[in-house]
């Protein structure tokens, strides 16, 4: 068997670090030093100063002058944490597979933090987060998601540093980040970002790194100190919103079953199972993110199809099975398409006219 790494359509090639900050002059040097001292070096960072009234922007600009990977943007009017973070994310030219991490300007990260995140994203995970050290505390809130429990009904476990593939952010509409009055969340905004993205990604795509690679500061300007009531109200409101269904737009790999492009009758065509077996043996999907097989799918094949396709690649990689159909076949297959048929395997109908 060839020893290859799967070439996922969602394999990341860029790592962006967003650093929202407000009045962080006591901490921003330490924060940016920790970033510049990372073992993983292929990153870019945007420091988003939320109209600070101190020297935060000036100090950050010194780092930018020394390191071309760092850019600083200073707002003229305070947008608060969520408004500032959103404006920064939307200013980036993100590809769906880009990795984004949000590092608070008053915190810092351990030297191997970004490398650990990057490695996990390369393995097919779409949300990756580390454990953290909380200043003057022995405990941590970090932990893996509970299986089989709705994300919004779980205790908050998304410790920092948190990172995600950009396509997840792109699937969220603006209302996701607004409170009952219609303004962007000023407190607990991280729940409005990560709970919906975890729902969209699905549990197999979320990965927790149990090492404490992030240092979280506790001081008198933290939201938990100055906006505690608003934080708790927003927490409950975000959790009360309807859950989002797992997304079915972005997949690591696509397997196209097209029985309408059969080879000449003189040429023998192996059946579906023989072709899938050959794909497994030769690790063909490790070399291409999309493969087309000239086979006709029968409804009687469906119970075996999900497990057989899942065997092509390890989890957490997702696979879309694109079943090519003629217009006259649509009604007959309507009840079978648009469904998950295996762990991370989704069956969709694709009209032949669109190919």
C-alpha atoms as a printed R data frame, in Angstrom:
    type eleno elety resid chain resno       x      y       z
1   ATOM     1    CA   UNK     A     1   0.000  0.000   0.000
2   ATOM     2    CA   UNK     A     2   1.288  3.492  -0.713
3   ATOM     3    CA   UNK     A     3   2.170  5.424   2.410
4   ATOM     4    CA   UNK     A     4   0.365  8.703   1.751
5   ATOM     5    CA   UNK     A     5  -1.420 11.433   3.686
6   ATOM     6    CA   UNK     A     6  -5.030 11.925   2.518
7   ATOM     7    CA   UNK     A     7  -5.311 14.986   0.266
8   ATOM     8    CA   UNK     A     8  -8.481 16.442   1.715
9   ATOM     9    CA   UNK     A     9 -10.265 19.316   0.010
10  ATOM    10    CA   UNK     A    10 -10.253 20.914   3.477
11  ATOM    11    CA   UNK     A    11  -6.532 20.425   4.113
12  ATOM    12    CA   UNK     A    12  -5.345 23.786   5.476
13  ATOM    13    CA   UNK     A    13  -2.585 25.829   3.904
14  ATOM    14    CA   UNK     A    14  -2.849 29.073   5.919
15  ATOM    15    CA   UNK     A    15  -3.046 29.876   9.625
16  ATOM    16    CA   UNK     A    16  -4.496 33.213  10.747
17  ATOM    17    CA   UNK     A    17  -4.343 34.475  14.333
18  ATOM    18    CA   UNK     A    18  -6.844 37.167  15.333
19  ATOM    19    CA   UNK     A    19  -5.943 39.146  18.469
20  ATOM    20    CA   UNK     A    20  -8.808 41.300  19.798
21  ATOM    21    CA   UNK     A    21  -7.705 43.686  22.540
22  ATOM    22    CA   UNK     A    22  -8.833 46.696  24.552
23  ATOM    23    CA   UNK     A    23  -6.578 48.595  26.965
24  ATOM    24    CA   UNK     A    24  -4.018 45.782  27.050
25  ATOM    25    CA   UNK     A    25  -0.819 47.814  27.345
26  ATOM    26    CA   UNK     A    26   0.245 45.761  30.393
27  ATOM    27    CA   UNK     A    27  -0.079 42.492  28.482
28  ATOM    28    CA   UNK     A    28   0.202 42.952  24.711
29  ATOM    29    CA   UNK     A    29   4.014 42.660  24.590
30  ATOM    30    CA   UNK     A    30   3.926 39.315  26.395
31  ATOM    31    CA   UNK     A    31   1.073 38.143  24.169
32  ATOM    32    CA   UNK     A    32   2.874 38.990  20.932
33  ATOM    33    CA   UNK     A    33   6.224 37.701  22.189
34  ATOM    34    CA   UNK     A    34   4.573 34.344  22.875
35  ATOM    35    CA   UNK     A    35   3.197 34.331  19.340
36  ATOM    36    CA   UNK     A    36   6.511 35.235  17.742
37  ATOM    37    CA   UNK     A    37   8.254 32.494  19.735
38  ATOM    38    CA   UNK     A    38   6.044 29.699  18.409
39  ATOM    39    CA   UNK     A    39   7.683 26.557  17.051
40  ATOM    40    CA   UNK     A    40   5.191 26.768  14.177
41  ATOM    41    CA   UNK     A    41   6.144 29.823  12.146
42  ATOM    42    CA   UNK     A    42   3.834 29.840   9.104
43  ATOM    43    CA   UNK     A    43   1.173 32.146  10.531
44  ATOM    44    CA   UNK     A    44  -0.079 35.685  10.056
45  ATOM    45    CA   UNK     A    45  -1.679 37.760  12.804
46  ATOM    46    CA   UNK     A    46  -4.036 40.720  12.887
47  ATOM    47    CA   UNK     A    47  -4.098 42.701  16.128
48  ATOM    48    CA   UNK     A    48  -7.567 44.258  16.405
49  ATOM    49    CA   UNK     A    49  -7.349 47.166  18.830
50  ATOM    50    CA   UNK     A    50 -10.862 48.137  19.937
51  ATOM    51    CA   UNK     A    51 -10.266 51.892  20.264
52  ATOM    52    CA   UNK     A    52  -8.043 51.458  23.314
53  ATOM    53    CA   UNK     A    53  -7.399 54.496  25.500
54  ATOM    54    CA   UNK     A    54  -3.884 53.421  26.385
55  ATOM    55    CA   UNK     A    55  -0.716 52.466  24.457
56  ATOM    56    CA   UNK     A    56  -1.946 49.068  23.230
57  ATOM    57    CA   UNK     A    57  -1.897 49.981  19.535
58  ATOM    58    CA   UNK     A    58   1.467 51.733  19.788
59  ATOM    59    CA   UNK     A    59   3.116 48.763  21.492
60  ATOM    60    CA   UNK     A    60   1.592 46.294  19.036
61  ATOM    61    CA   UNK     A    61   2.789 48.427  16.124
62  ATOM    62    CA   UNK     A    62   6.376 48.025  17.322
63  ATOM    63    CA   UNK     A    63   6.020 44.270  16.915
64  ATOM    64    CA   UNK     A    64   4.492 44.767  13.464
65  ATOM    65    CA   UNK     A    65   7.458 46.920  12.458
66  ATOM    66    CA   UNK     A    66   9.818 44.085  13.408
67  ATOM    67    CA   UNK     A    67   7.743 41.161  12.115
68  ATOM    68    CA   UNK     A    68   5.932 41.322   8.733
69  ATOM    69    CA   UNK     A    69   3.600 38.528   9.822
70  ATOM    70    CA   UNK     A    70   1.859 40.950  12.202
71  ATOM    71    CA   UNK     A    71  -0.623 43.654  11.177
72  ATOM    72    CA   UNK     A    72  -2.329 46.125  13.508
73  ATOM    73    CA   UNK     A    73  -5.741 47.695  13.011
74  ATOM    74    CA   UNK     A    74  -7.021 50.355  15.402
75  ATOM    75    CA   UNK     A    75 -10.718 51.158  15.588
76  ATOM    76    CA   UNK     A    76 -11.946 54.722  15.973
77  ATOM    77    CA   UNK     A    77 -15.031 53.761  17.967
78  ATOM    78    CA   UNK     A    78 -15.355 50.923  20.439
79  ATOM    79    CA   UNK     A    79 -17.164 47.895  18.994
80  ATOM    80    CA   UNK     A    80 -16.827 45.676  22.084
81  ATOM    81    CA   UNK     A    81 -15.506 42.148  21.957
82  ATOM    82    CA   UNK     A    82 -17.889 40.470  19.502
83  ATOM    83    CA   UNK     A    83 -18.256 43.454  17.188
84  ATOM    84    CA   UNK     A    84 -14.487 43.901  17.092
85  ATOM    85    CA   UNK     A    85 -13.812 40.196  16.526
86  ATOM    86    CA   UNK     A    86 -16.412 39.900  13.759
87  ATOM    87    CA   UNK     A    87 -15.156 42.965  11.912
88  ATOM    88    CA   UNK     A    88 -11.656 41.511  12.022
89  ATOM    89    CA   UNK     A    89 -12.693 38.068  10.798
90  ATOM    90    CA   UNK     A    90 -14.707 39.598   7.970
91  ATOM    91    CA   UNK     A    91 -11.759 41.721   6.877
92  ATOM    92    CA   UNK     A    92  -9.658 38.628   6.186
93  ATOM    93    CA   UNK     A    93  -9.741 36.981   2.765
94  ATOM    94    CA   UNK     A    94 -10.428 33.495   4.057
95  ATOM    95    CA   UNK     A    95 -10.493 30.290   2.043
96  ATOM    96    CA   UNK     A    96 -12.824 27.572   3.412
97  ATOM    97    CA   UNK     A    97  -9.886 25.460   4.604
98  ATOM    98    CA   UNK     A    98  -7.962 28.279   6.302
99  ATOM    99    CA   UNK     A    99  -7.383 27.848  10.034
100 ATOM   100    CA   UNK     A   100  -8.279 30.750  12.321
101 ATOM   101    CA   UNK     A   101  -7.377 31.058  16.005
102 ATOM   102    CA   UNK     A   102  -8.542 33.828  18.340
103 ATOM   103    CA   UNK     A   103  -5.944 34.851  20.932
104 ATOM   104    CA   UNK     A   104  -7.013 37.457  23.493
105 ATOM   105    CA   UNK     A   105  -4.563 40.337  23.747
106 ATOM   106    CA   UNK     A   106  -4.197 40.001  27.513
107 ATOM   107    CA   UNK     A   107  -3.280 36.291  27.401
108 ATOM   108    CA   UNK     A   108  -0.374 34.276  25.999
109 ATOM   109    CA   UNK     A   109   0.392 30.826  24.566
110 ATOM   110    CA   UNK     A   110   3.052 28.162  25.111
111 ATOM   111    CA   UNK     A   111   5.736 27.667  22.405
112 ATOM   112    CA   UNK     A   112   4.210 24.526  20.835
113 ATOM   113    CA   UNK     A   113   0.584 25.694  20.917
114 ATOM   114    CA   UNK     A   114   0.122 26.583  17.239
115 ATOM   115    CA   UNK     A   115   1.991 23.493  16.058
116 ATOM   116    CA   UNK     A   116  -0.352 21.245  18.022
117 ATOM   117    CA   UNK     A   117  -3.395 22.987  16.567
118 ATOM   118    CA   UNK     A   118  -2.008 22.834  13.030
119 ATOM   119    CA   UNK     A   119  -1.207 19.124  13.267
120 ATOM   120    CA   UNK     A   120  -4.756 18.326  14.389
121 ATOM   121    CA   UNK     A   121  -6.288 20.376  11.579
122 ATOM   122    CA   UNK     A   122  -4.074 18.519   9.099
123 ATOM   123    CA   UNK     A   123  -5.544 15.270  10.434
124 ATOM   124    CA   UNK     A   124  -9.042 16.355   9.389
125 ATOM   125    CA   UNK     A   125 -10.425 18.117  12.459
126 ATOM   126    CA   UNK     A   126 -12.250 21.392  11.878
127 ATOM   127    CA   UNK     A   127 -12.507 22.777  15.426
128 ATOM   128    CA   UNK     A   128  -9.466 22.275  17.633
129 ATOM   129    CA   UNK     A   129  -8.872 23.739  21.081
130 ATOM   130    CA   UNK     A   130  -6.329 23.290  23.854
131 ATOM   131    CA   UNK     A   131  -6.578 23.178  27.607
132 ATOM   132    CA   UNK     A   132  -5.591 26.283  29.553
133 ATOM   133    CA   UNK     A   133  -4.027 27.545  32.749
134 ATOM   134    CA   UNK     A   134  -6.266 30.049  34.526
135 ATOM   135    CA   UNK     A   135  -4.333 32.630  36.510
136 ATOM   136    CA   UNK     A   136  -4.323 31.903  40.254
137 ATOM   137    CA   UNK     A   137  -6.538 28.850  39.744
138 ATOM   138    CA   UNK     A   138  -5.799 25.133  39.839
139 ATOM   139    CA   UNK     A   139  -8.813 24.041  37.814
140 ATOM   140    CA   UNK     A   140  -9.598 24.299  34.101
141 ATOM   141    CA   UNK     A   141 -12.909 24.346  32.258
142 ATOM   142    CA   UNK     A   142 -11.435 22.496  29.271
143 ATOM   143    CA   UNK     A   143 -12.563 19.079  28.148
144 ATOM   144    CA   UNK     A   144 -13.899 17.102  25.176
145 ATOM   145    CA   UNK     A   145 -17.490 17.404  24.014
146 ATOM   146    CA   UNK     A   146 -19.919 14.850  25.407
147 ATOM   147    CA   UNK     A   147 -21.130 12.384  22.795
148 ATOM   148    CA   UNK     A   148 -24.878 12.169  22.299
149 ATOM   149    CA   UNK     A   149 -25.689 15.365  24.220
150 ATOM   150    CA   UNK     A   150 -26.785 18.529  22.340
151 ATOM   151    CA   UNK     A   151 -23.924 21.018  22.331
152 ATOM   152    CA   UNK     A   152 -25.998 23.846  23.828
153 ATOM   153    CA   UNK     A   153 -27.034 21.608  26.716
154 ATOM   154    CA   UNK     A   154 -23.455 20.801  27.737
155 ATOM   155    CA   UNK     A   155 -21.313 22.570  30.295
156 ATOM   156    CA   UNK     A   156 -18.972 25.047  28.594
157 ATOM   157    CA   UNK     A   157 -15.772 23.149  27.791
158 ATOM   158    CA   UNK     A   158 -14.237 25.228  24.980
159 ATOM   159    CA   UNK     A   159 -11.081 26.324  26.755
160 ATOM   160    CA   UNK     A   160  -8.425 28.261  24.887
161 ATOM   161    CA   UNK     A   161  -6.617 28.440  22.486
162 ATOM   162    CA   UNK     A   162  -9.549 27.822  20.125
163 ATOM   163    CA   UNK     A   163  -9.237 27.401  16.364
164 ATOM   164    CA   UNK     A   164 -11.556 26.584  13.485
165 ATOM   165    CA   UNK     A   165 -11.696 26.095   9.723
166 ATOM   166    CA   UNK     A   166 -12.967 29.264   8.078
167 ATOM   167    CA   UNK     A   167 -15.844 27.566   6.224
168 ATOM   168    CA   UNK     A   168 -17.655 27.127   9.556
169 ATOM   169    CA   UNK     A   169 -17.599 30.850  10.259
170 ATOM   170    CA   UNK     A   170 -18.782 31.507   6.705
171 ATOM   171    CA   UNK     A   171 -21.912 29.407   7.274
172 ATOM   172    CA   UNK     A   172 -23.119 31.560  10.186
173 ATOM   173    CA   UNK     A   173 -25.441 34.476   9.489
174 ATOM   174    CA   UNK     A   174 -25.143 37.849  11.183
175 ATOM   175    CA   UNK     A   175 -28.095 37.259  13.524
176 ATOM   176    CA   UNK     A   176 -26.086 34.500  15.211
177 ATOM   177    CA   UNK     A   177 -23.966 37.131  16.926
178 ATOM   178    CA   UNK     A   178 -26.704 39.518  18.080
179 ATOM   179    CA   UNK     A   179 -28.535 39.688  21.395
180 ATOM   180    CA   UNK     A   180 -32.253 40.169  22.007
181 ATOM   181    CA   UNK     A   181 -31.950 43.919  21.431
182 ATOM   182    CA   UNK     A   182 -30.265 43.395  18.056
183 ATOM   183    CA   UNK     A   183 -26.768 44.541  19.017
184 ATOM   184    CA   UNK     A   184 -23.666 42.378  18.854
185 ATOM   185    CA   UNK     A   185 -22.982 40.477  22.056
186 ATOM   186    CA   UNK     A   186 -20.754 42.498  24.377
187 ATOM   187    CA   UNK     A   187 -20.276 39.555  26.741
188 ATOM   188    CA   UNK     A   188 -20.402 35.755  26.254
189 ATOM   189    CA   UNK     A   189 -19.884 36.295  22.543
190 ATOM   190    CA   UNK     A   190 -17.587 33.288  22.361
191 ATOM   191    CA   UNK     A   191 -20.621 31.061  22.994
192 ATOM   192    CA   UNK     A   192 -22.384 32.613  19.996
193 ATOM   193    CA   UNK     A   193 -19.400 31.666  17.824
194 ATOM   194    CA   UNK     A   194 -18.282 28.236  19.027
195 ATOM   195    CA   UNK     A   195 -21.549 26.530  19.993
196 ATOM   196    CA   UNK     A   196 -23.106 26.988  16.507
197 ATOM   197    CA   UNK     A   197 -19.843 26.090  14.762
198 ATOM   198    CA   UNK     A   198 -19.580 22.884  16.804
199 ATOM   199    CA   UNK     A   199 -23.131 21.984  15.738
200 ATOM   200    CA   UNK     A   200 -22.287 22.639  12.097
201 ATOM   201    CA   UNK     A   201 -19.046 20.658  12.246
202 ATOM   202    CA   UNK     A   202 -20.468 17.605  14.004
203 ATOM   203    CA   UNK     A   203 -18.876 15.888  17.014
204 ATOM   204    CA   UNK     A   204 -16.341 13.862  15.015
205 ATOM   205    CA   UNK     A   205 -14.828 17.071  13.658
206 ATOM   206    CA   UNK     A   206 -14.208 18.660  17.078
207 ATOM   207    CA   UNK     A   207 -10.931 17.846  18.846
208 ATOM   208    CA   UNK     A   208  -9.686 18.740  22.332
209 ATOM   209    CA   UNK     A   209  -5.952 18.827  23.113
210 ATOM   210    CA   UNK     A   210  -5.631 18.142  26.864
211 ATOM   211    CA   UNK     A   211  -2.332 19.999  27.362
212 ATOM   212    CA   UNK     A   212  -2.474 23.434  28.992
213 ATOM   213    CA   UNK     A   213  -0.995 25.467  26.156
214 ATOM   214    CA   UNK     A   214  -2.808 28.762  26.874
215 ATOM   215    CA   UNK     A   215  -2.472 31.151  29.827
216 ATOM   216    CA   UNK     A   216  -5.732 32.919  30.688
217 ATOM   217    CA   UNK     A   217  -5.368 36.057  32.764
218 ATOM   218    CA   UNK     A   218  -7.848 37.063  35.452
219 ATOM   219    CA   UNK     A   219  -7.949 40.803  36.195
220 ATOM   220    CA   UNK     A   220 -10.384 43.561  37.103
221 ATOM   221    CA   UNK     A   221 -11.200 44.374  33.454
222 ATOM   222    CA   UNK     A   222 -12.327 40.862  32.453
223 ATOM   223    CA   UNK     A   223 -15.923 40.596  31.263
224 ATOM   224    CA   UNK     A   224 -16.610 38.174  34.092
225 ATOM   225    CA   UNK     A   225 -15.780 41.015  36.489
226 ATOM   226    CA   UNK     A   226 -17.299 44.098  34.845
227 ATOM   227    CA   UNK     A   227 -20.205 42.607  32.833
228 ATOM   228    CA   UNK     A   228 -21.131 39.497  34.801
229 ATOM   229    CA   UNK     A   229 -24.905 39.984  34.734
230 ATOM   230    CA   UNK     A   230 -24.937 40.653  30.985
231 ATOM   231    CA   UNK     A   231 -22.625 37.698  30.446
232 ATOM   232    CA   UNK     A   232 -24.979 35.324  32.279
233 ATOM   233    CA   UNK     A   233 -28.078 36.648  30.482
234 ATOM   234    CA   UNK     A   234 -26.411 36.253  27.086
235 ATOM   235    CA   UNK     A   235 -25.245 32.761  28.022
236 ATOM   236    CA   UNK     A   236 -28.799 31.645  28.694
237 ATOM   237    CA   UNK     A   237 -30.160 33.387  25.575
238 ATOM   238    CA   UNK     A   238 -27.571 31.790  23.258
239 ATOM   239    CA   UNK     A   239 -28.247 28.344  24.718
240 ATOM   240    CA   UNK     A   240 -32.006 28.787  24.253
241 ATOM   241    CA   UNK     A   241 -31.704 29.286  20.502
242 ATOM   242    CA   UNK     A   242 -32.537 26.400  18.137
243 ATOM   243    CA   UNK     A   243 -29.657 24.057  17.383
244 ATOM   244    CA   UNK     A   244 -28.145 24.094  13.892
245 ATOM   245    CA   UNK     A   245 -28.105 20.944  11.777
246 ATOM   246    CA   UNK     A   246 -24.771 19.460  10.771
247 ATOM   247    CA   UNK     A   247 -23.556 21.166   7.618
248 ATOM   248    CA   UNK     A   248 -23.616 19.293   4.303
249 ATOM   249    CA   UNK     A   249 -21.810 21.776   2.059
250 ATOM   250    CA   UNK     A   250 -18.120 21.198   2.770
251 ATOM   251    CA   UNK     A   251 -16.572 17.718   2.766
252 ATOM   252    CA   UNK     A   252 -13.035 16.395   2.861
253 ATOM   253    CA   UNK     A   253 -13.634 13.970  -0.015
254 ATOM   254    CA   UNK     A   254 -16.258 13.252  -2.667
255 ATOM   255    CA   UNK     A   255 -17.069  9.886  -4.210
256 ATOM   256    CA   UNK     A   256 -19.139 10.236  -7.380
257 ATOM   257    CA   UNK     A   257 -21.250  7.269  -8.507
258 ATOM   258    CA   UNK     A   258 -22.214  7.772 -12.133
259 ATOM   259    CA   UNK     A   259 -23.912  4.857 -13.841
260 ATOM   260    CA   UNK     A   260 -24.837  7.063 -16.788
261 ATOM   261    CA   UNK     A   261 -21.291  7.142 -18.131
262 ATOM   262    CA   UNK     A   262 -20.693  3.433 -18.525
263 ATOM   263    CA   UNK     A   263 -17.675  2.315 -20.587
264 ATOM   264    CA   UNK     A   264 -18.250  0.440 -23.869
265 ATOM   265    CA   UNK     A   265 -20.041 -2.905 -23.570
266 ATOM   266    CA   UNK     A   266 -16.894 -4.687 -24.709
267 ATOM   267    CA   UNK     A   267 -15.074 -3.405 -21.637
268 ATOM   268    CA   UNK     A   268 -15.730 -5.273 -18.399
269 ATOM   269    CA   UNK     A   269 -16.754 -3.043 -15.488
270 ATOM   270    CA   UNK     A   270 -16.290 -4.380 -11.943
271 ATOM   271    CA   UNK     A   271 -19.287 -4.016  -9.640
272 ATOM   272    CA   UNK     A   272 -19.538 -1.333  -6.963
273 ATOM   273    CA   UNK     A   273 -18.041 -3.452  -4.188
274 ATOM   274    CA   UNK     A   274 -15.070 -4.559  -6.264
275 ATOM   275    CA   UNK     A   275 -14.304 -0.963  -7.167
276 ATOM   276    CA   UNK     A   276 -14.593  0.190  -3.557
277 ATOM   277    CA   UNK     A   277 -12.298 -2.638  -2.497
278 ATOM   278    CA   UNK     A   278  -9.747 -1.524  -5.080
279 ATOM   279    CA   UNK     A   279  -9.959  2.064  -3.814
280 ATOM   280    CA   UNK     A   280  -9.204  0.847  -0.295
281 ATOM   281    CA   UNK     A   281  -6.331 -1.374  -1.388
282 ATOM   282    CA   UNK     A   282  -4.650  1.342  -3.428
283 ATOM   283    CA   UNK     A   283  -5.598  4.247  -1.148
284 ATOM   284    CA   UNK     A   284  -6.847  6.142  -4.189
285 ATOM   285    CA   UNK     A   285  -8.741  8.708  -2.117
286 ATOM   286    CA   UNK     A   286  -5.470  9.487  -0.349
287 ATOM   287    CA   UNK     A   287  -4.274 10.909  -3.664
288 ATOM   288    CA   UNK     A   288  -7.395 12.702  -4.943
289 ATOM   289    CA   UNK     A   289 -10.156 14.544  -3.095
290 ATOM   290    CA   UNK     A   290 -12.744 13.552  -5.739
291 ATOM   291    CA   UNK     A   291 -13.124 10.150  -7.422
292 ATOM   292    CA   UNK     A   292 -15.768  9.070  -9.955
293 ATOM   293    CA   UNK     A   293 -16.843  5.456 -10.412
294 ATOM   294    CA   UNK     A   294 -18.871  4.331 -13.469
295 ATOM   295    CA   UNK     A   295 -21.350  2.259 -11.470
296 ATOM   296    CA   UNK     A   296 -25.114  2.203 -11.032
297 ATOM   297    CA   UNK     A   297 -26.332  2.507  -7.451
298 ATOM   298    CA   UNK     A   298 -29.274  0.339  -6.430
299 ATOM   299    CA   UNK     A   299 -31.446  0.919  -3.375
300 ATOM   300    CA   UNK     A   300 -30.520 -2.553  -2.176
301 ATOM   301    CA   UNK     A   301 -26.885 -1.351  -2.005
302 ATOM   302    CA   UNK     A   302 -27.604  1.327   0.603
303 ATOM   303    CA   UNK     A   303 -27.286 -0.742   3.833
304 ATOM   304    CA   UNK     A   304 -23.748 -1.752   2.833
305 ATOM   305    CA   UNK     A   305 -22.737  1.511   1.197
306 ATOM   306    CA   UNK     A   306 -22.172  3.652   4.301
307 ATOM   307    CA   UNK     A   307 -19.779  1.242   6.075
308 ATOM   308    CA   UNK     A   308 -17.990  0.426   2.803
309 ATOM   309    CA   UNK     A   309 -17.352  4.092   2.024
310 ATOM   310    CA   UNK     A   310 -16.343  4.799   5.625
311 ATOM   311    CA   UNK     A   311 -13.629  2.147   5.277
312 ATOM   312    CA   UNK     A   312 -11.993  4.186   2.501
313 ATOM   313    CA   UNK     A   313 -10.580  6.762   4.913
314 ATOM   314    CA   UNK     A   314 -10.050  7.129   8.655
315 ATOM   315    CA   UNK     A   315 -12.199  9.386  10.767
316 ATOM   316    CA   UNK     A   316 -12.655 12.313  11.168
317 ATOM   317    CA   UNK     A   317 -12.518 12.789   7.382
318 ATOM   318    CA   UNK     A   318 -15.969 13.290   5.861
319 ATOM   319    CA   UNK     A   319 -17.064 11.846   2.522
320 ATOM   320    CA   UNK     A   320 -19.914 13.001   0.303
321 ATOM   321    CA   UNK     A   321 -21.296 10.254  -1.925
322 ATOM   322    CA   UNK     A   322 -22.616 12.057  -4.997
323 ATOM   323    CA   UNK     A   323 -25.205  9.872  -6.689
324 ATOM   324    CA   UNK     A   324 -25.643 11.100 -10.264
325 ATOM   325    CA   UNK     A   325 -29.281 10.787 -11.357
326 ATOM   326    CA   UNK     A   326 -31.382 11.644 -14.392
327 ATOM   327    CA   UNK     A   327 -34.383 13.991 -13.950
328 ATOM   328    CA   UNK     A   328 -36.832 11.105 -14.285
329 ATOM   329    CA   UNK     A   329 -35.105  9.293 -11.384
330 ATOM   330    CA   UNK     A   330 -35.451 12.117  -8.886
331 ATOM   331    CA   UNK     A   331 -38.792 11.124  -7.356
332 ATOM   332    CA   UNK     A   332 -37.762  7.490  -6.970
333 ATOM   333    CA   UNK     A   333 -34.686  8.523  -4.982
334 ATOM   334    CA   UNK     A   334 -36.134 11.481  -3.084
335 ATOM   335    CA   UNK     A   335 -36.513  9.567   0.199
336 ATOM   336    CA   UNK     A   336 -32.926  8.274   0.109
337 ATOM   337    CA   UNK     A   337 -30.886 11.364  -0.714
338 ATOM   338    CA   UNK     A   338 -29.819 14.058   1.729
339 ATOM   339    CA   UNK     A   339 -29.138 11.569   4.527
340 ATOM   340    CA   UNK     A   340 -26.146 10.427   6.578
341 ATOM   341    CA   UNK     A   341 -25.554  6.758   5.769
342 ATOM   342    CA   UNK     A   342 -22.438  6.186   7.867
343 ATOM   343    CA   UNK     A   343 -20.203  7.990  10.348
344 ATOM   344    CA   UNK     A   344 -19.191 11.085   8.398
345 ATOM   345    CA   UNK     A   345 -20.649  9.686   5.132
346 ATOM   346    CA   UNK     A   346 -23.425 11.674   3.434
347 ATOM   347    CA   UNK     A   347 -25.471 10.564   0.406
348 ATOM   348    CA   UNK     A   348 -26.658 13.309  -1.922
349 ATOM   349    CA   UNK     A   349 -28.403 13.284  -5.264
350 ATOM   350    CA   UNK     A   350 -26.804 15.287  -8.073
351 ATOM   351    CA   UNK     A   351 -28.730 15.847 -11.336
352 ATOM   352    CA   UNK     A   352 -26.800 14.609 -14.351
353 ATOM   353    CA   UNK     A   353 -27.483 17.890 -16.143
354 ATOM   354    CA   UNK     A   354 -25.288 19.761 -13.641
355 ATOM   355    CA   UNK     A   355 -22.223 17.606 -14.270
